[in-house]
mmCIF file of C-alpha atoms and ligand atoms in Angstrom:
data_model
loop_
_atom_site.group_PDB
_atom_site.id
_atom_site.type_symbol
_atom_site.label_atom_id
_atom_site.label_comp_id
_atom_site.label_asym_id
_atom_site.label_seq_id
_atom_site.Cartn_x
_atom_site.Cartn_y
_atom_site.Cartn_z
ATOM 1 C CA MET G 1059 124.224 60.219 88.591
ATOM 2 C CA HIS G 1060 121.561 61.308 91.075
ATOM 3 C CA ASN G 1061 123.019 63.776 93.546
ATOM 4 C CA ARG G 1062 121.375 62.898 96.856
ATOM 5 C CA THR G 1063 120.654 65.799 99.224
ATOM 6 C CA LYS G 1064 122.924 65.822 102.239
ATOM 7 C CA THR G 1065 121.597 65.721 105.755
ATOM 8 C CA LEU G 1066 122.898 68.117 108.390
ATOM 9 C CA GLY G 1067 124.522 65.183 110.195
ATOM 10 C CA GLU G 1068 126.456 64.194 107.040
ATOM 11 C CA PHE G 1069 127.401 67.816 106.357
ATOM 12 C CA ILE G 1070 128.814 68.282 109.867
ATOM 13 C CA ILE G 1071 130.988 65.169 109.565
ATOM 14 C CA GLU G 1072 132.212 66.091 106.058
ATOM 15 C CA ASN G 1073 133.207 69.589 107.108
ATOM 16 C CA GLN G 1074 134.883 68.677 110.379
ATOM 17 C CA THR G 1075 138.297 68.658 108.720
ATOM 18 C CA ASP G 1076 137.907 72.359 107.774
ATOM 19 C CA PHE G 1077 139.259 73.174 111.195
ATOM 20 C CA GLN G 1078 142.873 72.946 111.955
ATOM 21 C CA TYR G 1079 143.550 70.798 115.044
ATOM 22 C CA SER G 1080 139.898 69.725 115.002
ATOM 23 C CA THR G 1081 139.046 67.192 117.696
ATOM 24 C CA GLY G 1082 135.400 66.862 116.720
ATOM 25 C CA GLU G 1083 134.285 68.890 119.729
ATOM 26 C CA LEU G 1084 132.691 71.647 117.657
ATOM 27 C CA SER G 1085 130.903 69.062 115.502
ATOM 28 C CA LYS G 1086 129.458 67.450 118.618
ATOM 29 C CA LEU G 1087 128.359 70.835 119.858
ATOM 30 C CA ILE G 1088 126.544 71.679 116.617
ATOM 31 C CA ASN G 1089 124.939 68.244 116.767
ATOM 32 C CA ALA G 1090 123.627 69.036 120.256
ATOM 33 C CA ILE G 1091 122.159 72.312 118.996
ATOM 34 C CA ARG G 1092 120.529 70.387 116.135
ATOM 35 C CA LEU G 1093 118.913 68.054 118.662
ATOM 36 C CA ALA G 1094 117.691 70.857 120.947
ATOM 37 C CA ALA G 1095 116.295 72.685 117.893
ATOM 38 C CA LYS G 1096 114.140 69.664 117.050
ATOM 39 C CA VAL G 1097 112.813 69.470 120.606
ATOM 40 C CA VAL G 1098 111.977 73.189 120.684
ATOM 41 C CA ASN G 1099 110.447 72.948 117.210
ATOM 42 C CA HIS G 1100 108.097 70.272 118.521
ATOM 43 C CA GLU G 1101 107.030 72.542 121.400
ATOM 44 C CA VAL G 1102 106.637 75.656 119.218
ATOM 45 C CA ASN G 1103 104.449 73.753 116.764
ATOM 46 C CA LYS G 1104 102.071 72.857 119.589
ATOM 47 C CA ALA G 1105 101.727 76.507 120.707
ATOM 48 C CA GLY G 1106 98.282 76.912 119.133
ATOM 49 C CA LEU G 1107 96.986 74.043 121.242
ATOM 50 C CA VAL G 1108 97.820 75.768 124.509
ATOM 51 C CA ASP G 1109 94.283 77.121 124.857
ATOM 52 C CA ILE G 1110 92.925 73.617 124.421
ATOM 53 C CA LEU G 1111 95.447 71.762 126.549
ATOM 54 C CA GLY G 1112 95.940 74.479 129.179
ATOM 55 C CA ASP G 1113 97.493 77.911 129.427
ATOM 56 C CA ALA G 1114 100.977 78.790 130.681
ATOM 57 C CA GLY G 1115 100.873 78.725 134.469
ATOM 58 C CA ASP G 1116 98.240 75.928 134.464
ATOM 59 C CA THR G 1117 98.817 72.273 135.043
ATOM 60 C CA ASN G 1118 98.482 70.016 132.015
ATOM 61 C CA ILE G 1119 96.696 66.692 131.768
ATOM 62 C CA GLN G 1120 99.769 64.766 132.894
ATOM 63 C CA GLY G 1121 99.904 66.961 135.993
ATOM 64 C CA GLU G 1122 102.995 68.827 134.743
ATOM 65 C CA ASP G 1123 103.197 72.598 134.957
ATOM 66 C CA GLN G 1124 102.727 74.360 131.614
ATOM 67 C CA LYS G 1125 105.646 76.613 130.929
ATOM 68 C CA LYS G 1126 105.942 79.673 128.788
ATOM 69 C CA LEU G 1127 107.673 78.676 125.584
ATOM 70 C CA ASP G 1128 110.630 80.999 126.006
ATOM 71 C CA VAL G 1129 111.304 79.515 129.445
ATOM 72 C CA LEU G 1130 110.895 76.014 128.048
ATOM 73 C CA ALA G 1131 113.198 76.683 125.078
ATOM 74 C CA ASN G 1132 115.812 78.044 127.461
ATOM 75 C CA GLU G 1133 115.618 74.910 129.603
ATOM 76 C CA LYS G 1134 115.782 72.560 126.608
ATOM 77 C CA PHE G 1135 118.880 74.160 125.120
ATOM 78 C CA ILE G 1136 120.686 74.379 128.457
ATOM 79 C CA GLN G 1137 119.748 70.809 129.410
ATOM 80 C CA THR G 1138 120.888 69.382 126.075
ATOM 81 C CA LEU G 1139 124.225 71.196 126.190
ATOM 82 C CA LYS G 1140 124.793 70.216 129.822
ATOM 83 C CA ASN G 1141 123.834 66.569 129.354
ATOM 84 C CA ARG G 1142 126.159 66.088 126.439
ATOM 85 C CA GLU G 1143 129.042 67.613 128.397
ATOM 86 C CA ILE G 1144 130.425 69.492 125.431
ATOM 87 C CA VAL G 1145 130.664 73.080 126.693
ATOM 88 C CA CYS G 1146 132.304 74.655 129.706
ATOM 89 C CA GLY G 1147 129.878 77.557 129.996
ATOM 90 C CA ILE G 1148 126.588 78.903 128.709
ATOM 91 C CA ALA G 1149 125.172 82.429 128.680
ATOM 92 C CA SER G 1150 121.531 82.907 127.823
ATOM 93 C CA GLU G 1151 119.411 85.927 127.100
ATOM 94 C CA GLU G 1152 116.949 84.408 129.578
ATOM 95 C CA GLU G 1153 119.428 84.211 132.478
ATOM 96 C CA ASP G 1154 120.885 87.080 134.505
ATOM 97 C CA ASP G 1155 124.295 85.492 134.795
ATOM 98 C CA PHE G 1156 126.323 82.938 132.848
ATOM 99 C CA ILE G 1157 126.232 79.243 133.790
ATOM 100 C CA THR G 1158 129.408 77.410 134.676
ATOM 101 C CA ILE G 1159 129.437 73.775 133.665
ATOM 102 C CA ASN G 1160 131.167 71.940 136.437
ATOM 103 C CA SER G 1161 134.655 70.839 135.548
ATOM 104 C CA GLN G 1162 135.339 68.738 138.659
ATOM 105 C CA ASP G 1163 135.623 65.714 136.416
ATOM 106 C CA GLU G 1164 139.091 65.846 134.943
ATOM 107 C CA ASN G 1165 137.888 64.377 131.649
ATOM 108 C CA HIS G 1166 135.513 67.255 131.282
ATOM 109 C CA ASN G 1167 137.948 69.615 129.605
ATOM 110 C CA ASN G 1168 135.743 71.397 127.135
ATOM 111 C CA LYS G 1169 136.968 74.515 125.435
ATOM 112 C CA TYR G 1170 133.817 76.116 124.027
ATOM 113 C CA VAL G 1171 131.299 78.524 125.495
ATOM 114 C CA VAL G 1172 127.849 79.018 123.963
ATOM 115 C CA LEU G 1173 125.735 82.159 124.040
ATOM 116 C CA ILE G 1174 122.109 81.730 123.181
ATOM 117 C CA ASP G 1175 118.853 83.577 122.688
ATOM 118 C CA PRO G 1176 116.582 80.525 123.073
ATOM 119 C CA LEU G 1177 113.368 81.998 121.647
ATOM 120 C CA ASP G 1178 113.728 85.377 120.030
ATOM 121 C CA GLY G 1179 110.590 87.225 118.999
ATOM 122 C CA SER G 1180 108.572 85.259 121.537
ATOM 123 C CA SER G 1181 105.884 87.959 121.673
ATOM 124 C CA ASN G 1182 104.946 86.670 118.193
ATOM 125 C CA ILE G 1183 104.056 83.181 119.389
ATOM 126 C CA ASP G 1184 100.535 83.982 120.521
ATOM 127 C CA VAL G 1185 99.672 85.205 117.036
ATOM 128 C CA ASN G 1186 101.241 82.309 115.117
ATOM 129 C CA VAL G 1187 104.133 84.283 113.625
ATOM 130 C CA SER G 1188 107.630 82.854 113.141
ATOM 131 C CA VAL G 1189 110.129 82.961 115.974
ATOM 132 C CA GLY G 1190 113.733 81.832 116.212
ATOM 133 C CA THR G 1191 116.677 80.632 118.265
ATOM 134 C CA ILE G 1192 120.048 82.366 117.879
ATOM 135 C CA PHE G 1193 123.386 80.874 118.973
ATOM 136 C CA SER G 1194 126.980 81.926 119.069
ATOM 137 C CA ILE G 1195 130.073 79.857 119.932
ATOM 138 C CA TYR G 1196 133.501 80.987 121.186
ATOM 139 C CA ARG G 1197 136.659 79.249 122.295
ATOM 140 C CA ARG G 1198 137.251 80.099 125.953
ATOM 141 C CA ILE G 1199 140.231 82.311 126.741
ATOM 142 C CA THR G 1200 140.834 81.233 130.347
ATOM 143 C CA PRO G 1201 142.605 77.883 130.926
ATOM 144 C CA VAL G 1202 140.748 74.683 130.073
ATOM 145 C CA GLY G 1203 139.742 72.720 133.179
ATOM 146 C CA THR G 1204 139.157 75.794 135.354
ATOM 147 C CA PRO G 1205 135.722 77.373 135.881
ATOM 148 C CA VAL G 1206 134.754 79.782 133.081
ATOM 149 C CA GLN G 1207 134.953 83.503 133.754
ATOM 150 C CA LEU G 1208 133.009 86.498 132.502
ATOM 151 C CA GLU G 1209 135.849 87.364 130.108
ATOM 152 C CA ASP G 1210 135.236 84.086 128.231
ATOM 153 C CA PHE G 1211 131.837 85.478 127.220
ATOM 154 C CA LEU G 1212 132.825 89.106 126.693
ATOM 155 C CA GLN G 1213 134.810 88.498 123.518
ATOM 156 C CA PRO G 1214 134.334 90.614 120.407
ATOM 157 C CA GLY G 1215 132.213 88.979 117.717
ATOM 158 C CA ASN G 1216 135.227 88.604 115.422
ATOM 159 C CA GLN G 1217 136.362 85.776 117.746
ATOM 160 C CA GLN G 1218 133.262 83.656 117.069
ATOM 161 C CA VAL G 1219 133.998 80.102 115.970
ATOM 162 C CA ALA G 1220 130.446 79.453 114.802
ATOM 163 C CA ALA G 1221 127.063 81.130 114.873
ATOM 164 C CA GLY G 1222 123.620 80.433 113.563
ATOM 165 C CA TYR G 1223 119.902 80.473 114.026
ATOM 166 C CA VAL G 1224 116.876 78.256 113.840
ATOM 167 C CA VAL G 1225 113.770 79.771 112.301
ATOM 168 C CA TYR G 1226 110.498 78.117 113.299
ATOM 169 C CA GLY G 1227 108.569 79.295 110.266
ATOM 170 C CA THR G 1228 106.418 77.786 107.562
ATOM 171 C CA SER G 1229 109.284 75.325 107.540
ATOM 172 C CA THR G 1230 111.819 74.979 110.308
ATOM 173 C CA MET G 1231 115.330 75.781 109.172
ATOM 174 C CA LEU G 1232 118.718 75.717 110.826
ATOM 175 C CA VAL G 1233 121.187 78.165 109.261
ATOM 176 C CA TYR G 1234 124.783 78.379 110.460
ATOM 177 C CA THR G 1235 128.345 79.334 109.723
ATOM 178 C CA THR G 1236 131.695 78.167 111.006
ATOM 179 C CA GLY G 1237 133.493 80.864 109.054
ATOM 180 C CA ASN G 1238 133.363 79.067 105.701
ATOM 181 C CA GLY G 1239 130.174 80.549 104.282
ATOM 182 C CA VAL G 1240 126.580 80.116 105.384
ATOM 183 C CA ASN G 1241 124.490 77.006 104.839
ATOM 184 C CA GLY G 1242 120.804 76.439 105.479
ATOM 185 C CA PHE G 1243 119.092 73.142 106.361
ATOM 186 C CA THR G 1244 115.353 72.500 106.272
ATOM 187 C CA LEU G 1245 113.693 70.095 108.674
ATOM 188 C CA ASN G 1246 111.627 67.315 107.219
ATOM 189 C CA PRO G 1247 109.177 67.008 110.113
ATOM 190 C CA ALA G 1248 107.937 63.596 109.035
ATOM 191 C CA ILE G 1249 111.274 61.972 109.824
ATOM 192 C CA GLY G 1250 112.928 64.644 111.975
ATOM 193 C CA THR G 1251 115.907 65.176 109.679
ATOM 194 C CA PHE G 1252 117.457 68.451 108.523
ATOM 195 C CA TYR G 1253 118.470 68.498 104.843
ATOM 196 C CA LEU G 1254 120.875 70.884 103.133
ATOM 197 C CA SER G 1255 118.358 73.002 101.208
ATOM 198 C CA HIS G 1256 120.219 76.341 100.951
ATOM 199 C CA PRO G 1257 123.925 75.774 100.292
ATOM 200 C CA ASN G 1258 126.241 78.804 100.355
ATOM 201 C CA MET G 1259 123.627 81.440 101.178
ATOM 202 C CA GLN G 1260 124.475 84.970 99.986
ATOM 203 C CA PHE G 1261 122.918 88.366 100.604
ATOM 204 C CA PRO G 1262 122.250 89.955 97.195
ATOM 205 C CA GLU G 1263 124.603 92.993 97.017
ATOM 206 C CA ASP G 1264 121.639 95.311 96.483
ATOM 207 C CA GLY G 1265 118.180 94.945 97.886
ATOM 208 C CA ARG G 1266 114.800 96.611 97.910
ATOM 209 C CA ILE G 1267 113.501 95.774 101.390
ATOM 210 C CA TYR G 1268 113.993 97.935 104.464
ATOM 211 C CA SER G 1269 112.938 96.529 107.826
ATOM 212 C CA VAL G 1270 112.526 98.845 110.775
ATOM 213 C CA ASN G 1271 109.897 99.585 113.406
ATOM 214 C CA GLU G 1272 108.634 102.809 111.838
ATOM 215 C CA GLY G 1273 106.403 103.398 114.856
ATOM 216 C CA ASN G 1274 109.548 104.716 116.518
ATOM 217 C CA TYR G 1275 110.360 107.052 113.602
ATOM 218 C CA VAL G 1276 109.938 110.357 115.456
ATOM 219 C CA HIS G 1277 112.495 109.230 118.037
ATOM 220 C CA PHE G 1278 115.193 108.220 115.516
ATOM 221 C CA HIS G 1279 118.461 109.962 114.863
ATOM 222 C CA GLN G 1280 118.317 112.359 111.890
ATOM 223 C CA GLY G 1281 120.649 110.173 109.777
ATOM 224 C CA VAL G 1282 118.261 107.199 110.104
ATOM 225 C CA LYS G 1283 115.233 109.389 109.347
ATOM 226 C CA ASP G 1284 116.927 110.708 106.194
ATOM 227 C CA TYR G 1285 117.803 107.174 105.089
ATOM 228 C CA ILE G 1286 114.189 106.033 105.546
ATOM 229 C CA LYS G 1287 113.028 109.012 103.475
ATOM 230 C CA TYR G 1288 115.621 108.050 100.841
ATOM 231 C CA CYS G 1289 114.161 104.493 100.756
ATOM 232 C CA GLN G 1290 110.669 105.967 100.259
ATOM 233 C CA LYS G 1291 111.682 108.389 97.526
ATOM 234 C CA GLU G 1292 110.513 107.792 93.965
ATOM 235 C CA GLU G 1293 113.740 107.537 91.993
ATOM 236 C CA GLY G 1294 115.528 104.746 90.119
ATOM 237 C CA ASP G 1295 114.422 101.438 91.659
ATOM 238 C CA ARG G 1296 112.832 103.268 94.607
ATOM 239 C CA PRO G 1297 110.567 103.458 96.485
ATOM 240 C CA TYR G 1298 111.818 100.400 98.283
ATOM 241 C CA THR G 1299 109.369 98.150 100.009
ATOM 242 C CA SER G 1300 108.967 97.953 103.787
ATOM 243 C CA ARG G 1301 108.742 94.580 105.577
ATOM 244 C CA TYR G 1302 108.951 94.205 109.351
ATOM 245 C CA ILE G 1303 107.936 91.098 111.248
ATOM 246 C CA GLY G 1304 109.417 92.123 114.596
ATOM 247 C CA SER G 1305 111.184 88.800 114.865
ATOM 248 C CA LEU G 1306 114.859 89.406 114.104
ATOM 249 C CA VAL G 1307 115.554 85.896 112.839
ATOM 250 C CA SER G 1308 112.665 85.995 110.361
ATOM 251 C CA ASP G 1309 113.409 89.535 109.183
ATOM 252 C CA PHE G 1310 117.086 88.656 108.712
ATOM 253 C CA HIS G 1311 116.313 85.373 106.965
ATOM 254 C CA ARG G 1312 113.971 87.015 104.444
ATOM 255 C CA ASN G 1313 116.399 89.864 103.774
ATOM 256 C CA MET G 1314 119.313 87.484 103.236
ATOM 257 C CA ILE G 1315 117.321 85.589 100.613
ATOM 258 C CA LYS G 1316 115.661 88.554 98.906
ATOM 259 C CA GLY G 1317 118.071 91.432 99.569
ATOM 260 C CA GLY G 1318 117.371 94.039 102.220
ATOM 261 C CA ILE G 1319 118.448 95.920 105.304
ATOM 262 C CA TYR G 1320 117.354 95.414 108.928
ATOM 263 C CA MET G 1321 117.604 98.377 111.302
ATOM 264 C CA TYR G 1322 117.170 98.701 115.049
ATOM 265 C CA PRO G 1323 118.542 102.190 115.745
ATOM 266 C CA LYS G 1324 118.975 103.964 119.016
ATOM 267 C CA SER G 1325 116.308 106.554 119.648
ATOM 268 C CA SER G 1326 115.553 109.377 122.007
ATOM 269 C CA VAL G 1327 113.794 106.836 124.249
ATOM 270 C CA THR G 1328 116.106 103.808 123.977
ATOM 271 C CA ASN G 1329 119.639 104.986 124.151
ATOM 272 C CA ASN G 1330 121.236 101.908 122.622
ATOM 273 C CA GLY G 1331 118.281 100.441 120.775
ATOM 274 C CA LYS G 1332 116.809 97.161 121.944
ATOM 275 C CA LEU G 1333 118.920 94.342 120.568
ATOM 276 C CA ARG G 1334 121.562 92.556 122.606
ATOM 277 C CA LEU G 1335 125.112 92.610 121.313
ATOM 278 C CA LEU G 1336 126.062 89.127 122.509
ATOM 279 C CA TYR G 1337 122.887 87.138 121.897
ATOM 280 C CA GLU G 1338 121.478 88.795 118.767
ATOM 281 C CA CYS G 1339 123.804 91.227 116.994
ATOM 282 C CA ASN G 1340 127.130 89.358 117.027
ATOM 283 C CA PRO G 1341 125.816 86.040 115.679
ATOM 284 C CA MET G 1342 123.716 87.807 113.030
ATOM 285 C CA ALA G 1343 126.672 90.016 112.072
ATOM 286 C CA PHE G 1344 128.927 86.976 111.655
ATOM 287 C CA LEU G 1345 126.326 85.298 109.444
ATOM 288 C CA ALA G 1346 125.761 88.523 107.470
ATOM 289 C CA GLU G 1347 129.461 88.978 106.708
ATOM 290 C CA GLN G 1348 129.879 85.326 105.834
ATOM 291 C CA ALA G 1349 126.995 85.748 103.389
ATOM 292 C CA GLY G 1350 128.567 88.813 101.740
ATOM 293 C CA GLY G 1351 126.548 91.375 103.693
ATOM 294 C CA LEU G 1352 127.520 93.934 106.310
ATOM 295 C CA ALA G 1353 126.566 94.699 109.913
ATOM 296 C CA ILE G 1354 127.311 97.960 111.681
ATOM 297 C CA GLY G 1355 126.410 99.460 115.016
ATOM 298 C CA GLY G 1356 126.256 103.052 113.874
ATOM 299 C CA LYS G 1357 129.862 104.114 113.522
ATOM 300 C CA SER G 1358 131.659 100.816 113.277
ATOM 301 C CA ARG G 1359 131.596 97.133 112.441
ATOM 302 C CA ILE G 1360 129.539 95.156 114.964
ATOM 303 C CA LEU G 1361 132.085 92.322 115.084
ATOM 304 C CA ASP G 1362 134.845 94.656 116.335
ATOM 305 C CA VAL G 1363 132.934 95.987 119.330
ATOM 306 C CA GLN G 1364 134.506 94.974 122.651
ATOM 307 C CA PRO G 1365 131.595 93.915 124.901
ATOM 308 C CA THR G 1366 131.550 95.223 128.460
ATOM 309 C CA GLU G 1367 128.543 93.385 129.871
ATOM 310 C CA LEU G 1368 126.528 90.243 129.154
ATOM 311 C CA HIS G 1369 123.217 91.933 128.365
ATOM 312 C CA GLN G 1370 124.613 94.991 126.605
ATOM 313 C CA ARG G 1371 122.384 96.582 123.952
ATOM 314 C CA ILE G 1372 123.586 98.221 120.768
ATOM 315 C CA PRO G 1373 122.079 99.887 117.668
ATOM 316 C CA PHE G 1374 122.079 97.391 114.813
ATOM 317 C CA PHE G 1375 122.035 97.815 111.033
ATOM 318 C CA CYS G 1376 122.566 94.748 108.922
ATOM 319 C CA GLY G 1377 121.977 93.425 105.438
ATOM 320 C CA SER G 1378 122.859 93.765 101.771
ATOM 321 C CA LYS G 1379 126.254 95.397 101.341
ATOM 322 C CA ASN G 1380 125.260 98.369 99.179
ATOM 323 C CA MET G 1381 122.248 99.188 101.330
ATOM 324 C CA VAL G 1382 124.322 99.242 104.520
ATOM 325 C CA LEU G 1383 126.990 101.375 102.811
ATOM 326 C CA LYS G 1384 124.306 103.834 101.690
ATOM 327 C CA LEU G 1385 122.880 104.022 105.193
ATOM 328 C CA GLN G 1386 126.392 104.608 106.539
ATOM 329 C CA GLU G 1387 126.681 107.689 104.258
ATOM 330 C CA PHE G 1388 123.552 109.131 105.861
ATOM 331 C CA LEU G 1389 124.731 108.339 109.394
ATOM 332 C CA ASP G 1390 128.167 109.873 108.739
ATOM 333 C CA LYS G 1391 126.587 113.187 107.716
ATOM 334 C CA TYR G 1392 125.536 113.769 111.312
ATOM 335 C CA HIS G 1393 128.630 112.535 113.158
HETATM 336 P P1 AFP A 2051 110.767 89.742 121.819
HETATM 337 O O1 AFP A 2051 111.521 88.447 122.018
HETATM 338 O O2 AFP A 2051 110.503 90.459 123.117
HETATM 339 O O3 AFP A 2051 109.541 89.578 120.982
HETATM 340 O O4 AFP A 2051 111.777 90.722 121.046
HETATM 341 C C1 AFP A 2051 112.217 90.410 119.770
HETATM 342 C C2 AFP A 2051 113.287 91.357 119.314
HETATM 343 O O5 AFP A 2051 114.379 91.346 120.188
HETATM 344 C C3 AFP A 2051 113.740 91.047 117.894
HETATM 345 O O6 AFP A 2051 113.553 89.747 117.474
HETATM 346 C C4 AFP A 2051 112.910 91.992 117.060
HETATM 347 O O7 AFP A 2051 113.504 92.279 115.844
HETATM 348 C C5 AFP A 2051 112.750 93.178 117.943
HETATM 349 O O8 AFP A 2051 112.787 92.686 119.257
HETATM 350 C C6 AFP A 2051 111.442 93.870 117.693
HETATM 351 O O9 AFP A 2051 111.317 94.938 118.549
HETATM 352 P P2 AFP A 2051 110.143 96.017 118.390
HETATM 353 O O10 AFP A 2051 108.874 95.359 118.800
HETATM 354 O O11 AFP A 2051 110.562 97.122 119.323
HETATM 355 O O12 AFP A 2051 110.145 96.492 116.964
#
């Protein structure tokens, strides 16, 4: 019998019963993210036309202000989540503070908060290189029906209920986990439907790709420098190959499929690296572990770090299990 490919919508409904006490709220939330992803995808795909239709800051032919894509993506995600009334709070990499969704209406008793990096790697847009959206979902810890508090957002990554990303690449894909493995869906742009194209995604245990901004090499910690030298050494299956897009979602996505390690270490100039614990590292770490990989922040597991502020940065090392373990050996030598 022909096994028809599932759509994301069908997959969400089928897997709703995976959650104990499920009320369908999480499914609705993932559906809203799916919708916002399609809207942002449409905007990202038009990016090359900006010079023809008007630059950011200009007014377009309909008299509307042109917005920078990261600002636009932020607005689209927040609007979609607000309109569907399915979350009680949102924190975004683009906003200084978290957003409280008004709970005056007594029927509006939502229990989830969403943290989002609406358009990561946005400096790549002007040169037609893939960018992504990253999201992370938690159950609030303060009482339902009251305004959300900072503590609802400052939960360690091991409390995530779901996390995922959208990569706007040669194809647009939505990849997510709810703690039962990682599944990837590819958008068919002709009909605007995501199809399950990458079921049960797994990091190969070993890999040959290392991804790091080597321009910062002289500023790295000695353990990281030694590991990079190890990757470059001619021995066994080495030298490894270096691939760095500078767009976390794309670098992660490639490494998960092919096997590799992504590194954004601290350095003598950036004390905690560049990446944000809540918007980038936690969701990617959850996905990595669900796909059989590992994610550490230097000494310890990323998912066990207790956040102290919304925009906190942290060193990040993530990828194929054996590569991360090897790196850890090098880091431990200097601790
Ligand atoms: P932008 O959104 O400013 O382009 O930053 C993207 C990012 O946070 C992440 O996606 C990249 O992996 C990382 O920065 C690249 O940083 P470097 O340019 O310092 O290597």
